[in-house]
Phi, psi and omega in degrees: 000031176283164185310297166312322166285329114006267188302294217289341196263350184302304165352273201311311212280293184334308160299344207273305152342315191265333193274337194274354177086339143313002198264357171256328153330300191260163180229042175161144179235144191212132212281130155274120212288151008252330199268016160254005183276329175296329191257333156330288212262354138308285172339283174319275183315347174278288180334296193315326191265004209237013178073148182058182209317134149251154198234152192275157170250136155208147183267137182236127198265146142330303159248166170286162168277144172268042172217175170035215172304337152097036184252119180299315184236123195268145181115197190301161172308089210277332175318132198110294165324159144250120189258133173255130191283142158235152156222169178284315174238164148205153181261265216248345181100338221266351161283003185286274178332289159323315199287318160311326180291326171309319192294297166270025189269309199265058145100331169333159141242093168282131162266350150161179165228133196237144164233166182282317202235143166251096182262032143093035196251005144129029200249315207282284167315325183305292193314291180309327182274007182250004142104031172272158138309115189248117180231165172218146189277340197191154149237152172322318182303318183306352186231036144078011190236254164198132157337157145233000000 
């Protein structure tokens, strides 16, 4: 959570969105909790400075909460929207995969979902076979690294 990590993943994920043809598509980006809500709002502040579309941050809890409003997902009015979901990693997709259903109980539309690291566990087919769009900013091979 440093300031560089911030930028830079604001950076990467922006690019990863905008080279995908997507970044005209959407009106929002919206973080799974908890390590895709930092990379929400890294985002977001990036579009905003970086010229042409900017996308809204919203964050999506696991569950609603069972206090104050009881609201799963924080931010702007998602009825409409069109959203690209983020996390920082997925294993299998299926929090991803939840936070769309969340998205779209309440009026959303996703247009996809992106991570920084894709670690090749079986999370990309989970997405695609729910007829989603998947992008990754890296795989392990881009880091040199091996499954676990």
């Amino acid at each position: 959570l440093t300031a560089e990590g911030h930028r830079l993943c604001g950076e990467v994920l922006c690019e990863v969105i905008r080279a995908s043809g997507l970044g005209e598509e959407a009106d929002a980006v919206a973080g799974v909790a908890l390590g895709g809500c930092p990379l929400a709002s890294a985002v977001s502040l990036t579009s905003a400075l970086g010229g042409g579309r900017s996308w809204d941050a919203l964050y999506v809890r696991k569950e609603p909460k069972d206090h104050g409003r009881g609201r799963q997902i924080e931010g702007a009015d998602v009825k409409g929207k069109r959203v690209v979901v983020l996390e920082d990693t997925s294993t299998t997709g299926q929090s991803a995969l939840k936070a769309v259903e969340a998205l779209r109980k309440e009026g959303a539309e996703i247009v996809a979902v992106a991570v920084i690291v894709d670690r090749k566990t079986g999370a990309q087919a989970a997405i695609e076979a729910e007829g989603l769009e998947w992008r990754a900013a890296f795989d392990l091979d881009d880091l040199g690294l091996d499954p676990q």
